[in-house]
PDB file of C-alpha atoms and ligand atoms in Angstrom:
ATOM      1  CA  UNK A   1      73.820 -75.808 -43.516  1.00  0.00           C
ATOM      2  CA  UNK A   2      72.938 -73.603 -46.491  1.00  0.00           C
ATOM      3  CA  UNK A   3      74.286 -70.455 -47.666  1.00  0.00           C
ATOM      4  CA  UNK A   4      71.975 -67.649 -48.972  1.00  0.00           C
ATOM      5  CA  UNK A   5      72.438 -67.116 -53.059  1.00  0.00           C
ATOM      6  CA  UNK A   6      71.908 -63.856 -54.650  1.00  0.00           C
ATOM      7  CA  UNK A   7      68.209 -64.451 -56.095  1.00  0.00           C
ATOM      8  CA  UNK A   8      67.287 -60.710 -57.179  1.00  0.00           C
ATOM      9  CA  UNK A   9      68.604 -57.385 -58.011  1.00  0.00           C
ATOM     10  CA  UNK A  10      66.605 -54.319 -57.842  1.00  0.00           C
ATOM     11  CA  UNK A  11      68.943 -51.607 -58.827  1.00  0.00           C
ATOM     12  CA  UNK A  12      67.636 -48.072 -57.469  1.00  0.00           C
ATOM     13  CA  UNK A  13      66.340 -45.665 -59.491  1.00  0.00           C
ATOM     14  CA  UNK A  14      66.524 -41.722 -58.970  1.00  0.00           C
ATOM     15  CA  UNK A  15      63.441 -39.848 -58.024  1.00  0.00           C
ATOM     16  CA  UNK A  16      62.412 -37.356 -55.429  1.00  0.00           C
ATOM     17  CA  UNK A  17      60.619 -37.394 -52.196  1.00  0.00           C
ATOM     18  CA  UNK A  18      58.833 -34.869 -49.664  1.00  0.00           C
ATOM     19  CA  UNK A  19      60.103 -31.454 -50.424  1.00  0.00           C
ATOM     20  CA  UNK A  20      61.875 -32.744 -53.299  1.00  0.00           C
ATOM     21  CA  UNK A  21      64.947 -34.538 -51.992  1.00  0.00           C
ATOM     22  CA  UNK A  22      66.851 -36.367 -54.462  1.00  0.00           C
ATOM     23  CA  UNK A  23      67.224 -39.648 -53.699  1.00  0.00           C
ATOM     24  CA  UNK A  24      67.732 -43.316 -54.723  1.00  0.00           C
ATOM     25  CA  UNK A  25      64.277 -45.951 -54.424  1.00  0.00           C
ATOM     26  CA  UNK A  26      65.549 -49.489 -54.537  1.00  0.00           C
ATOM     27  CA  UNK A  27      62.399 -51.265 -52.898  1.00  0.00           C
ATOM     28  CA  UNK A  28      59.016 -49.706 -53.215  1.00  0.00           C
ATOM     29  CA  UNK A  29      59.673 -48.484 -56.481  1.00  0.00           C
ATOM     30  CA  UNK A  30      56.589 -50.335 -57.859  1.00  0.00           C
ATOM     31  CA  UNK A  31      54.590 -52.116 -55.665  1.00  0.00           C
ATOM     32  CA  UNK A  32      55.502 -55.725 -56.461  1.00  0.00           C
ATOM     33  CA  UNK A  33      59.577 -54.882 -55.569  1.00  0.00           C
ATOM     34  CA  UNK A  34      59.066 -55.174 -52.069  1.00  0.00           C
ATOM     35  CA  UNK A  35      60.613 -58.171 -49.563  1.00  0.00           C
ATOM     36  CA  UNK A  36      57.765 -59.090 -46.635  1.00  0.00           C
ATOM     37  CA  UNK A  37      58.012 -57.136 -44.558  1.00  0.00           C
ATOM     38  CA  UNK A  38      60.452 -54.573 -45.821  1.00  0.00           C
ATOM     39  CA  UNK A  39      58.018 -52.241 -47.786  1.00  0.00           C
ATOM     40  CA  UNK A  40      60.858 -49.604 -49.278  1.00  0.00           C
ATOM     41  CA  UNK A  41      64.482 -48.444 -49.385  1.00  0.00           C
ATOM     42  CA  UNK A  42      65.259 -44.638 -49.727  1.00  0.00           C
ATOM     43  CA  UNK A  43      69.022 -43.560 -49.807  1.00  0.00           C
ATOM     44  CA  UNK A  44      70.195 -40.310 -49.813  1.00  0.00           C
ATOM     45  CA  UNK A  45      73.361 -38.837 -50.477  1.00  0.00           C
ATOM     46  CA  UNK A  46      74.178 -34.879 -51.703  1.00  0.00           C
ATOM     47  CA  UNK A  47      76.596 -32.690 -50.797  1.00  0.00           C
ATOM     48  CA  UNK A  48      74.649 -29.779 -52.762  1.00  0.00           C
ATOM     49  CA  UNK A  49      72.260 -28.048 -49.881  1.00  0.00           C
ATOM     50  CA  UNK A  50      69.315 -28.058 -52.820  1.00  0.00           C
ATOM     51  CA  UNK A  51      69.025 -31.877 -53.603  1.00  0.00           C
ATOM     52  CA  UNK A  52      67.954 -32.211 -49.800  1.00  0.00           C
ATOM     53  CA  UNK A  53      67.356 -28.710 -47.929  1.00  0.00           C
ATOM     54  CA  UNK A  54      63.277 -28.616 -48.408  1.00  0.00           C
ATOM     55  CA  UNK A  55      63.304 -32.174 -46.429  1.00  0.00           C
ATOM     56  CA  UNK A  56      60.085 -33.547 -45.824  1.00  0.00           C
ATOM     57  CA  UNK A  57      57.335 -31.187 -44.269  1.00  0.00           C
ATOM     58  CA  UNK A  58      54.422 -32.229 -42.372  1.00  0.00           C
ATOM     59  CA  UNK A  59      53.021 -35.597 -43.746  1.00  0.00           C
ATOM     60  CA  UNK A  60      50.751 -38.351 -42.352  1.00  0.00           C
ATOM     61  CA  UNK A  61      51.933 -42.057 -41.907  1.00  0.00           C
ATOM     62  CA  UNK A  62      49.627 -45.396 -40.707  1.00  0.00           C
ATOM     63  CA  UNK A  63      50.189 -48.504 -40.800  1.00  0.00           C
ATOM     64  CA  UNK A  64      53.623 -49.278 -40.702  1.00  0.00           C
ATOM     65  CA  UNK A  65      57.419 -48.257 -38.852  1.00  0.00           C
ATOM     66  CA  UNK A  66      59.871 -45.916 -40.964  1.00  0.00           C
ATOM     67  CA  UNK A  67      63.930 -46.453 -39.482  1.00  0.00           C
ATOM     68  CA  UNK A  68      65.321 -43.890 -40.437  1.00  0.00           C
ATOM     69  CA  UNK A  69      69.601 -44.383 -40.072  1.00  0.00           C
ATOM     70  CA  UNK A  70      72.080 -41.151 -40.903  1.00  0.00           C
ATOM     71  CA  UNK A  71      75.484 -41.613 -42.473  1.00  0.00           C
ATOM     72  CA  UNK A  72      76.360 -38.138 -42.354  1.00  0.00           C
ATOM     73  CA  UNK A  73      74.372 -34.899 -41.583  1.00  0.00           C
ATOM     74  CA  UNK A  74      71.715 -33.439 -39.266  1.00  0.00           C
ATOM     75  CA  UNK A  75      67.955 -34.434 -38.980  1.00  0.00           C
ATOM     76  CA  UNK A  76      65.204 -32.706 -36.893  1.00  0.00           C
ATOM     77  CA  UNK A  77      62.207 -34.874 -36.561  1.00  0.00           C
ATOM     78  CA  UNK A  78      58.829 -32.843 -35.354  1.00  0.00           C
ATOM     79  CA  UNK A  79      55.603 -34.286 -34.450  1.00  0.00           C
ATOM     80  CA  UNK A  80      51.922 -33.632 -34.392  1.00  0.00           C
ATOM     81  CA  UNK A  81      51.769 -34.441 -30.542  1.00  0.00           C
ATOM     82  CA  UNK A  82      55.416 -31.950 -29.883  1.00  0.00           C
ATOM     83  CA  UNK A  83      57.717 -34.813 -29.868  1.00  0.00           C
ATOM     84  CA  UNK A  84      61.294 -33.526 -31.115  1.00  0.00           C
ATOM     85  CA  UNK A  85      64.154 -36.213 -31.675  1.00  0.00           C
ATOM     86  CA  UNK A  86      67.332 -35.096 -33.259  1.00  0.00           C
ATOM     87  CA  UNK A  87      69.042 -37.530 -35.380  1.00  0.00           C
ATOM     88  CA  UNK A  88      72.958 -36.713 -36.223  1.00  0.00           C
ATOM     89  CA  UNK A  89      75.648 -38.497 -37.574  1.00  0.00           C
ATOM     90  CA  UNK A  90      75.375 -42.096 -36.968  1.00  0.00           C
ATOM     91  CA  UNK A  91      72.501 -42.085 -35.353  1.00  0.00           C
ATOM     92  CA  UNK A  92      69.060 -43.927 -35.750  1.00  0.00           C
ATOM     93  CA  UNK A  93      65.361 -43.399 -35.209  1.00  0.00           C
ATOM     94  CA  UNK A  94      62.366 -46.229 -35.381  1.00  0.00           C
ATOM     95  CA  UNK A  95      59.461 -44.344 -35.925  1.00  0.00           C
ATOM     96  CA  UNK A  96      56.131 -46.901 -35.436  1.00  0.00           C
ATOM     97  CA  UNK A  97      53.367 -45.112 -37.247  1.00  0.00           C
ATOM     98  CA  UNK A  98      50.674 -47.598 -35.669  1.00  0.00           C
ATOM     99  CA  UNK A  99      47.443 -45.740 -36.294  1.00  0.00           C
ATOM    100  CA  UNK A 100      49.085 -42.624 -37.236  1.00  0.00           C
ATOM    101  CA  UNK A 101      51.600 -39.806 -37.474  1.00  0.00           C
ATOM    102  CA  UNK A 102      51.873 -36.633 -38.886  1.00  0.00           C
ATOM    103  CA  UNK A 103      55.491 -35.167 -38.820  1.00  0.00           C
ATOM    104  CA  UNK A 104      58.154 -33.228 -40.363  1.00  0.00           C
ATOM    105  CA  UNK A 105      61.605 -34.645 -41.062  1.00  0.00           C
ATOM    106  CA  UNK A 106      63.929 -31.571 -41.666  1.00  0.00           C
ATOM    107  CA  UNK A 107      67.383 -30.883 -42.484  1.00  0.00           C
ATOM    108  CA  UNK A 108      69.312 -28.868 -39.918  1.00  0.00           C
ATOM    109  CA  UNK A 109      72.292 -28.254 -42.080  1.00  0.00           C
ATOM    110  CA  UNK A 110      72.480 -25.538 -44.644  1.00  0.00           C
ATOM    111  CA  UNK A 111      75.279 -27.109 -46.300  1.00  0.00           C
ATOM    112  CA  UNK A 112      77.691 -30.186 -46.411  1.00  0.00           C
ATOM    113  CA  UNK A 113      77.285 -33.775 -47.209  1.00  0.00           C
ATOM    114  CA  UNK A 114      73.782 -35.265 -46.197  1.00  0.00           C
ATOM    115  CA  UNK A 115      74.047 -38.950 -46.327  1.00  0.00           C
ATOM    116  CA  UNK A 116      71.635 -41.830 -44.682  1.00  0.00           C
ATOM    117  CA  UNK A 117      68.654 -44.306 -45.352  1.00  0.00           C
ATOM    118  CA  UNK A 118      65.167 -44.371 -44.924  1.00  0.00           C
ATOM    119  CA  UNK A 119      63.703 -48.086 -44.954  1.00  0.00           C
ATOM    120  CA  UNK A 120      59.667 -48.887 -44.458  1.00  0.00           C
ATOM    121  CA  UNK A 121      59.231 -52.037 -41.997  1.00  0.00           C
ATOM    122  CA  UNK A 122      55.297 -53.181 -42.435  1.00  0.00           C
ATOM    123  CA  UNK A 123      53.327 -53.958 -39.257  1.00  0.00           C
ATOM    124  CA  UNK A 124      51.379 -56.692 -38.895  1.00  0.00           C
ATOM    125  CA  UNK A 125      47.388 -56.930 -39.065  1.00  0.00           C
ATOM    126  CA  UNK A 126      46.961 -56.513 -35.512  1.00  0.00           C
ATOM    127  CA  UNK A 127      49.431 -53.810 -34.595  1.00  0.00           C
ATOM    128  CA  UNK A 128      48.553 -51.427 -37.105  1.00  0.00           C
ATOM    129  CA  UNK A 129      46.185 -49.235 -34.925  1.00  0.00           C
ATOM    130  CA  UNK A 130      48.439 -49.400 -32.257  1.00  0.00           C
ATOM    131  CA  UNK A 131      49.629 -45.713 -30.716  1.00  0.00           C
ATOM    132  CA  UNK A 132      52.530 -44.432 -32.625  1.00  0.00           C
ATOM    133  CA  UNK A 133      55.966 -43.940 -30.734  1.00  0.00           C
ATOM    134  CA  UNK A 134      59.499 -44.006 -31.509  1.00  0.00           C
ATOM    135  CA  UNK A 135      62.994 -45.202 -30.459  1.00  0.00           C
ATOM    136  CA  UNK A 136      65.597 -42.560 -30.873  1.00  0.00           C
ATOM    137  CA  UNK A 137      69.480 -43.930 -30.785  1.00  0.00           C
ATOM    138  CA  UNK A 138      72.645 -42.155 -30.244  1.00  0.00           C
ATOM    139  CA  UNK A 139      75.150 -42.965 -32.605  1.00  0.00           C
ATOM    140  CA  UNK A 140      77.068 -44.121 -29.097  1.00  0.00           C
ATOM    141  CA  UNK A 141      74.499 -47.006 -28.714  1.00  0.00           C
ATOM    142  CA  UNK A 142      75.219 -49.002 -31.874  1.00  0.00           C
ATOM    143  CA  UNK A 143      77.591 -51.352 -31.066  1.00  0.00           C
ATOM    144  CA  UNK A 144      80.440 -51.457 -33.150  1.00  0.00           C
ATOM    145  CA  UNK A 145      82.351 -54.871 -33.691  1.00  0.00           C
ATOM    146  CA  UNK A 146      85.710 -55.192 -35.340  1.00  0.00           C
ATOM    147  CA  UNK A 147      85.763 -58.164 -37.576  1.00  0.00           C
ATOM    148  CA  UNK A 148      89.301 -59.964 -37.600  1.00  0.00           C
ATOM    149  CA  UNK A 149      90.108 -58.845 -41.277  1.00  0.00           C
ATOM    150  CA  UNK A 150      89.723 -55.064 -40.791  1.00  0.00           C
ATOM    151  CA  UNK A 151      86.101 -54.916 -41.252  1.00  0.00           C
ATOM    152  CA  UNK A 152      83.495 -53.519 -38.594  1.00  0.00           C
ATOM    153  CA  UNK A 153      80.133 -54.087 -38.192  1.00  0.00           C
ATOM    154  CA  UNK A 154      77.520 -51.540 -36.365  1.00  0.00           C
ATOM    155  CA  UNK A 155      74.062 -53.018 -35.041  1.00  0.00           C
ATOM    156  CA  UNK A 156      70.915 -51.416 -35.345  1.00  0.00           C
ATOM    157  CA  UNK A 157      68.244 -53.993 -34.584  1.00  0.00           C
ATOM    158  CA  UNK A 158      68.482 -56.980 -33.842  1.00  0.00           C
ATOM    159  CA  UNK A 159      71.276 -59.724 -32.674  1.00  0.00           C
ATOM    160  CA  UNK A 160      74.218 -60.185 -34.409  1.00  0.00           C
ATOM    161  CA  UNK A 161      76.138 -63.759 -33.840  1.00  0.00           C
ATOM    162  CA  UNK A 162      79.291 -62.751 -34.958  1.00  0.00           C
ATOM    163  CA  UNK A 163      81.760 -65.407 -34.655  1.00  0.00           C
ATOM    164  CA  UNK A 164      79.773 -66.955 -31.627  1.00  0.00           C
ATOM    165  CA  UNK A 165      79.474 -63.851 -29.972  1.00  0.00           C
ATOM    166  CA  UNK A 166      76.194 -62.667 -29.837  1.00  0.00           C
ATOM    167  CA  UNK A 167      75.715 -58.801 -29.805  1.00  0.00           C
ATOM    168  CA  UNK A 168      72.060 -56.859 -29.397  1.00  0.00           C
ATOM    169  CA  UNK A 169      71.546 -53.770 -31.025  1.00  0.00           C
ATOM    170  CA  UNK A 170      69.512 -51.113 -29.491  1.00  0.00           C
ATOM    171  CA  UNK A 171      66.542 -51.747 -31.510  1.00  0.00           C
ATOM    172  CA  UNK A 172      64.719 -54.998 -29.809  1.00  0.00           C
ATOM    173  CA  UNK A 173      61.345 -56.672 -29.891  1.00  0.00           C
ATOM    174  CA  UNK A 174      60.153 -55.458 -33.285  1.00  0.00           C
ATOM    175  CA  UNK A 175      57.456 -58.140 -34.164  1.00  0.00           C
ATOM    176  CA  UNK A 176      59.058 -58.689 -37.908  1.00  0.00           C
ATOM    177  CA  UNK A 177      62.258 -59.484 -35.774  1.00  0.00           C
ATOM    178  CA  UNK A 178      64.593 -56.626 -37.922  1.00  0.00           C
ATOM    179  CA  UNK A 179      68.095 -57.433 -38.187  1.00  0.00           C
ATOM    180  CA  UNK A 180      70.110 -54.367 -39.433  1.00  0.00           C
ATOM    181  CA  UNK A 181      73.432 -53.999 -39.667  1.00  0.00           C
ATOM    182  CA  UNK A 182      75.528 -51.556 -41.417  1.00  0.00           C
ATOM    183  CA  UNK A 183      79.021 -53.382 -42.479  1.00  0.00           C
ATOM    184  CA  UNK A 184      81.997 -52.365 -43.672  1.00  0.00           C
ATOM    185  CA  UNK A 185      84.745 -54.592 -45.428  1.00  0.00           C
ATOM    186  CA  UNK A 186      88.148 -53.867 -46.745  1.00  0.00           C
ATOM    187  CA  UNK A 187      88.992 -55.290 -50.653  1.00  0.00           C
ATOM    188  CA  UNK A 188      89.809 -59.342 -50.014  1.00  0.00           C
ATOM    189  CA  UNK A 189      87.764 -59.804 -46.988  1.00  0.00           C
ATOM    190  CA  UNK A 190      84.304 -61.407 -46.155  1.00  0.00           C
ATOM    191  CA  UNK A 191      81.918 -62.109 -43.936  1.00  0.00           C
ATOM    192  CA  UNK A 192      80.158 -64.755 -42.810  1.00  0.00           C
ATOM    193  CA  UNK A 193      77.148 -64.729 -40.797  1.00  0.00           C
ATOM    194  CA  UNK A 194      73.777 -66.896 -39.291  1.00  0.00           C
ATOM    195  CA  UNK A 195      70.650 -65.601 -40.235  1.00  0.00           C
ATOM    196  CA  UNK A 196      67.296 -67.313 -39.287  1.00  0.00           C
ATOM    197  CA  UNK A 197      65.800 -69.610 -41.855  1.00  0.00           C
ATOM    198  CA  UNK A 198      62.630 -68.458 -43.206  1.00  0.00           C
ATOM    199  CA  UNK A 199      63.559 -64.852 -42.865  1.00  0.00           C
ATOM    200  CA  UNK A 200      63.586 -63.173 -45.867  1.00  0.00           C
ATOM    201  CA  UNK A 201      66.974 -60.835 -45.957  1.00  0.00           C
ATOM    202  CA  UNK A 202      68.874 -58.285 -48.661  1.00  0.00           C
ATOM    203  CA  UNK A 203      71.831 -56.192 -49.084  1.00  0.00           C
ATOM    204  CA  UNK A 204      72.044 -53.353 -50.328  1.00  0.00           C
ATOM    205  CA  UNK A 205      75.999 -51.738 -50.931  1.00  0.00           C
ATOM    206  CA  UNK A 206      76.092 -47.933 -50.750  1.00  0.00           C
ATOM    207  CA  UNK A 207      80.115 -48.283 -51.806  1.00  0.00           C
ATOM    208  CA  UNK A 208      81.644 -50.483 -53.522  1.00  0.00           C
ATOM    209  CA  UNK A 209      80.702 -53.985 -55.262  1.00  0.00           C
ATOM    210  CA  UNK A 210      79.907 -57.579 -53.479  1.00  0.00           C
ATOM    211  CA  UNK A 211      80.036 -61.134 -54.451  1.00  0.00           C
ATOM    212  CA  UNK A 212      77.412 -62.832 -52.298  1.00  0.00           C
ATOM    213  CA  UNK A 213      77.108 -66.808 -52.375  1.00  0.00           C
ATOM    214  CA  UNK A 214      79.242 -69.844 -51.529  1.00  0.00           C
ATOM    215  CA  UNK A 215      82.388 -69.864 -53.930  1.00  0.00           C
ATOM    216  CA  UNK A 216      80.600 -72.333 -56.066  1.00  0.00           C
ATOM    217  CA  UNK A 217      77.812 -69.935 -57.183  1.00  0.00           C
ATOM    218  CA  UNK A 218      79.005 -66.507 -56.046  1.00  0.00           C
ATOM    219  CA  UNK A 219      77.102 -63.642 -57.929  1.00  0.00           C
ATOM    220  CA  UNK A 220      77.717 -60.099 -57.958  1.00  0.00           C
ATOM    221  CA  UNK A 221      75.856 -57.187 -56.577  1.00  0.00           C
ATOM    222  CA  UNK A 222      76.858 -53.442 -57.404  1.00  0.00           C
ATOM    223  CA  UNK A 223      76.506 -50.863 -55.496  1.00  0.00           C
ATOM    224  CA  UNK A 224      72.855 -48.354 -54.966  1.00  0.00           C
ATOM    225  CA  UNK A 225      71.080 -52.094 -55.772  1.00  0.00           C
ATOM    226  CA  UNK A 226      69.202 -54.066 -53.211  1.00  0.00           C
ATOM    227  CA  UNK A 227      70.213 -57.415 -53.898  1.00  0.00           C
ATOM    228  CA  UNK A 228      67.152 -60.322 -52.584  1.00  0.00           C
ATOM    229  CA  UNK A 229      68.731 -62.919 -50.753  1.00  0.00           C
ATOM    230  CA  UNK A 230      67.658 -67.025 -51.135  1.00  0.00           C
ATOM    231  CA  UNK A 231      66.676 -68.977 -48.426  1.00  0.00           C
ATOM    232  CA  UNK A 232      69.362 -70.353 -46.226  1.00  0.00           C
ATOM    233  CA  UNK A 233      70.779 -70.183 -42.595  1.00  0.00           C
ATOM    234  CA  UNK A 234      73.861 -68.163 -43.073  1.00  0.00           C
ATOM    235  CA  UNK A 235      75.236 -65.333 -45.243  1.00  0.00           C
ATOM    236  CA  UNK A 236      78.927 -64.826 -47.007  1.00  0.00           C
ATOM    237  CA  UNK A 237      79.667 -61.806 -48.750  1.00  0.00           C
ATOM    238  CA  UNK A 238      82.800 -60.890 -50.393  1.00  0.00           C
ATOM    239  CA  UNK A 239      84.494 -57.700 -51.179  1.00  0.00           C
ATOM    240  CA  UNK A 240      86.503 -58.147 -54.125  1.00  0.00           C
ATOM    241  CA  UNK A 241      88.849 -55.575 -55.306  1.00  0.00           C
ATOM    242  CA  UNK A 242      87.827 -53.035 -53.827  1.00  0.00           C
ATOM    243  CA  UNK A 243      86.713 -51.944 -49.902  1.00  0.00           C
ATOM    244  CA  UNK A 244      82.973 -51.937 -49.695  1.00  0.00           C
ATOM    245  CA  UNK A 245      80.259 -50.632 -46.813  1.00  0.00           C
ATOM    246  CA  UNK A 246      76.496 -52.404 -47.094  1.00  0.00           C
ATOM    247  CA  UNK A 247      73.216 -52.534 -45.519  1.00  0.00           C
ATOM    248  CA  UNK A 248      71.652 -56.016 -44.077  1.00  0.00           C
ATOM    249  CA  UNK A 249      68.240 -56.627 -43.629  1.00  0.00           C
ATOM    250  CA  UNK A 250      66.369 -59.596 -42.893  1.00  0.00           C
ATOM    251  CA  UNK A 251      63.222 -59.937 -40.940  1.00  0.00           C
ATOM    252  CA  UNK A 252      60.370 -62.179 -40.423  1.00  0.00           C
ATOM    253  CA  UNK A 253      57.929 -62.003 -43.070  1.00  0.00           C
ATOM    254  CA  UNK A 254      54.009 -61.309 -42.346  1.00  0.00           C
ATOM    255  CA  UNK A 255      52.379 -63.243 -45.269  1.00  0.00           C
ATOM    256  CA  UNK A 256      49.624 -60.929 -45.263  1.00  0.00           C
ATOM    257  CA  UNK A 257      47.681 -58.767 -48.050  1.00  0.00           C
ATOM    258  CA  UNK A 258      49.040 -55.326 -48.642  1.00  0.00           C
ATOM    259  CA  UNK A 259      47.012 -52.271 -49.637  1.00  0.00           C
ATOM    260  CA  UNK A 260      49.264 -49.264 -49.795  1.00  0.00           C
ATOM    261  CA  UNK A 261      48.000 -45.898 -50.868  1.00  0.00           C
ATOM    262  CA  UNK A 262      51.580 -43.177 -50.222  1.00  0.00           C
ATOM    263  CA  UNK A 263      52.168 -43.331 -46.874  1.00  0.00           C
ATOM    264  CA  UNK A 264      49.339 -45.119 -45.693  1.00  0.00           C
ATOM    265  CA  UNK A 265      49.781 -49.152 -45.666  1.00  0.00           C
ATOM    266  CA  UNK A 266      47.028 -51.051 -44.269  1.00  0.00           C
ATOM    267  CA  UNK A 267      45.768 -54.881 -45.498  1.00  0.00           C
ATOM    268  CA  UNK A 268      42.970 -53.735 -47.317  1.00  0.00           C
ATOM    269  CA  UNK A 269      40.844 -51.164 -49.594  1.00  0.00           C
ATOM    270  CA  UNK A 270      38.508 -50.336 -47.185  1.00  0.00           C
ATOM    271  CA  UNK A 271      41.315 -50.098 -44.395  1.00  0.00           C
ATOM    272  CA  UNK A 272      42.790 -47.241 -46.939  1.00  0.00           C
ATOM    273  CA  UNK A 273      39.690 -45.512 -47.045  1.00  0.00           C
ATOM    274  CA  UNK A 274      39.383 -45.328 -43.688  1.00  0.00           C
ATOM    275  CA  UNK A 275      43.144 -43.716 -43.337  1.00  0.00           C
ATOM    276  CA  UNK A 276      42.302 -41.340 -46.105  1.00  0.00           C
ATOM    277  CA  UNK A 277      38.693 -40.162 -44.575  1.00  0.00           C
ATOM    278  CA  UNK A 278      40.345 -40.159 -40.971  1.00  0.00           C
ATOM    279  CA  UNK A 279      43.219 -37.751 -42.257  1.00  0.00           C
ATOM    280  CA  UNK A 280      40.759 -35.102 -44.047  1.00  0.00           C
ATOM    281  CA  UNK A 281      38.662 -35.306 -40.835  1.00  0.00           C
ATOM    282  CA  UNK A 282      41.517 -35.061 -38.140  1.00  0.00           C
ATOM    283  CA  UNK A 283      40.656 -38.448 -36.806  1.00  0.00           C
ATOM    284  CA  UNK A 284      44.272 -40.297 -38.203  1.00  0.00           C
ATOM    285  CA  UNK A 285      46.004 -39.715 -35.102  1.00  0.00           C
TER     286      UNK A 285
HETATM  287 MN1  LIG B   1      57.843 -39.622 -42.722  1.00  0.00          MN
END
């Protein structure tokens, strides 16, 4: 049995998005910080209505799936074929691009705290024409597990084995095999968890500080970094002094070439080309 070490930080750095939301980029800020197949990290968090209000109007996606998880706040999602999905508090949406998208991701709320993520799964080679589609989840679908110390854990994608007690998220059957979970741990406590071996995995604390390792070579992780996991078959993660809530992803990595122009992420050049021609013709989707 080995337990994953703290191998990387990428701390995020402020920029703006779409409309020009403020946010936080921890992966995908350059092209070479990203962890197969996890492509980018976006988290945002304002309570002033103009960090976030101009959201993100109509704009193209192939190639790959956006998840995109609230904290706190109200999300209207419009496509190009009249889909609508409505993402609130707590709730989730898995968006699969495939061969393409073009849609709007809006704030409904004129003011209050808007809080949540926006992570970029990569598709592999041969499902990246596929027809787009989406999962929408309730906030009453993630399954919520108390964790003997006073923690909880909610589960997005994936199965969880917590303590021998295996519990499937919502999100299922995503080729890169997504595990998400969104934890939260009082000061003093930690948790332990199997991940599969060869999955690449990171955390990412949006309060609070970890310490992530065995005792023996615990390192620590502050919060609004993603922190790259080591190989290894199981996880432990410490709050110290202080309560902390975090992200977890692993996933199966695809091992293939990337060639990423915005929000178009294919395997190569000419594949780009071909997204870029498609969209000025009206052939992406
Ligand atoms: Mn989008």
């Amino acid at each position: 049995m080995s337990i994953r070490t703290l191998q990387q930080i990428i701390p995020a750095i402020a920029t703006s998005d779409g409309g020009g939301v403020k946010l936080r980029r921890s992966l995908g800020q350059k092209q070479a910080l990203r962890v197969d197949p996890f492509l980018m990290l976006d988290e945002f968090s304002s309570e002033h209505a103009d960090d976030y209000i101009a959201g993100f109007p109509d704009h193209p996606h192939r190639g790959f799936e956006t998840v995109t998880y609230m904290l706190e706040g109200h999300m209207l999602h419009q496509d190009h074929l009249g889909n609508r999905g409505d993402l609130k508090s707590g709730g989730a949406q898995w968006m699969t691009a495939g061969r393409g998208i073009i849609h709007s991701e809006m704030p409904q709320q004129e003011s209050g705290r808007m809080r949540g993520f926006q992570l970029w799964v990569n598709l592999p080679a041969k499902e990246k024409m596929k027809p787009a589609g989406y999962q929408d989840v309730r906030p009453e679908e993630i399954p919520l597990q108390k964790l003997p110390g006073g923690g909880q854990v909610k589960i997005i994608a994936g199965i969880a084995d917590i303590a021998g007690n295996p519990i499937a998220g919502p999100i299922q059957g995503i080729s890169t095999e997504v595990l998400f979970l969104d934890v939260r741990l009082p000061a003093g406590e930690t948790f332990n968890l199997a991940i599969t071996k060869d999955h690449n995995a990171f955390v990412y604390p949006y309060e609070g500080t970890l310490a992530i390792g065995p005792a023996a070579n615990r390192h620590i992780l502050a919060s609004h970094s993603a922190g790259v996991l080591s190989d290894g078959d199981r996880i432990e993660i410490l709050a110290e002094e202080h309560a902390a809530a975090f992200l977890l992803l692993a996933g199966r990595p695809l091992g293939e070439p990337i060639a990423q122009y915005g929000p178009f992420v294919m395997n190569t050049r000419e594949e780009i080309e071909q997204a870029m021609a498609d969209y000025r013709n009206g052939q992406l989707v």
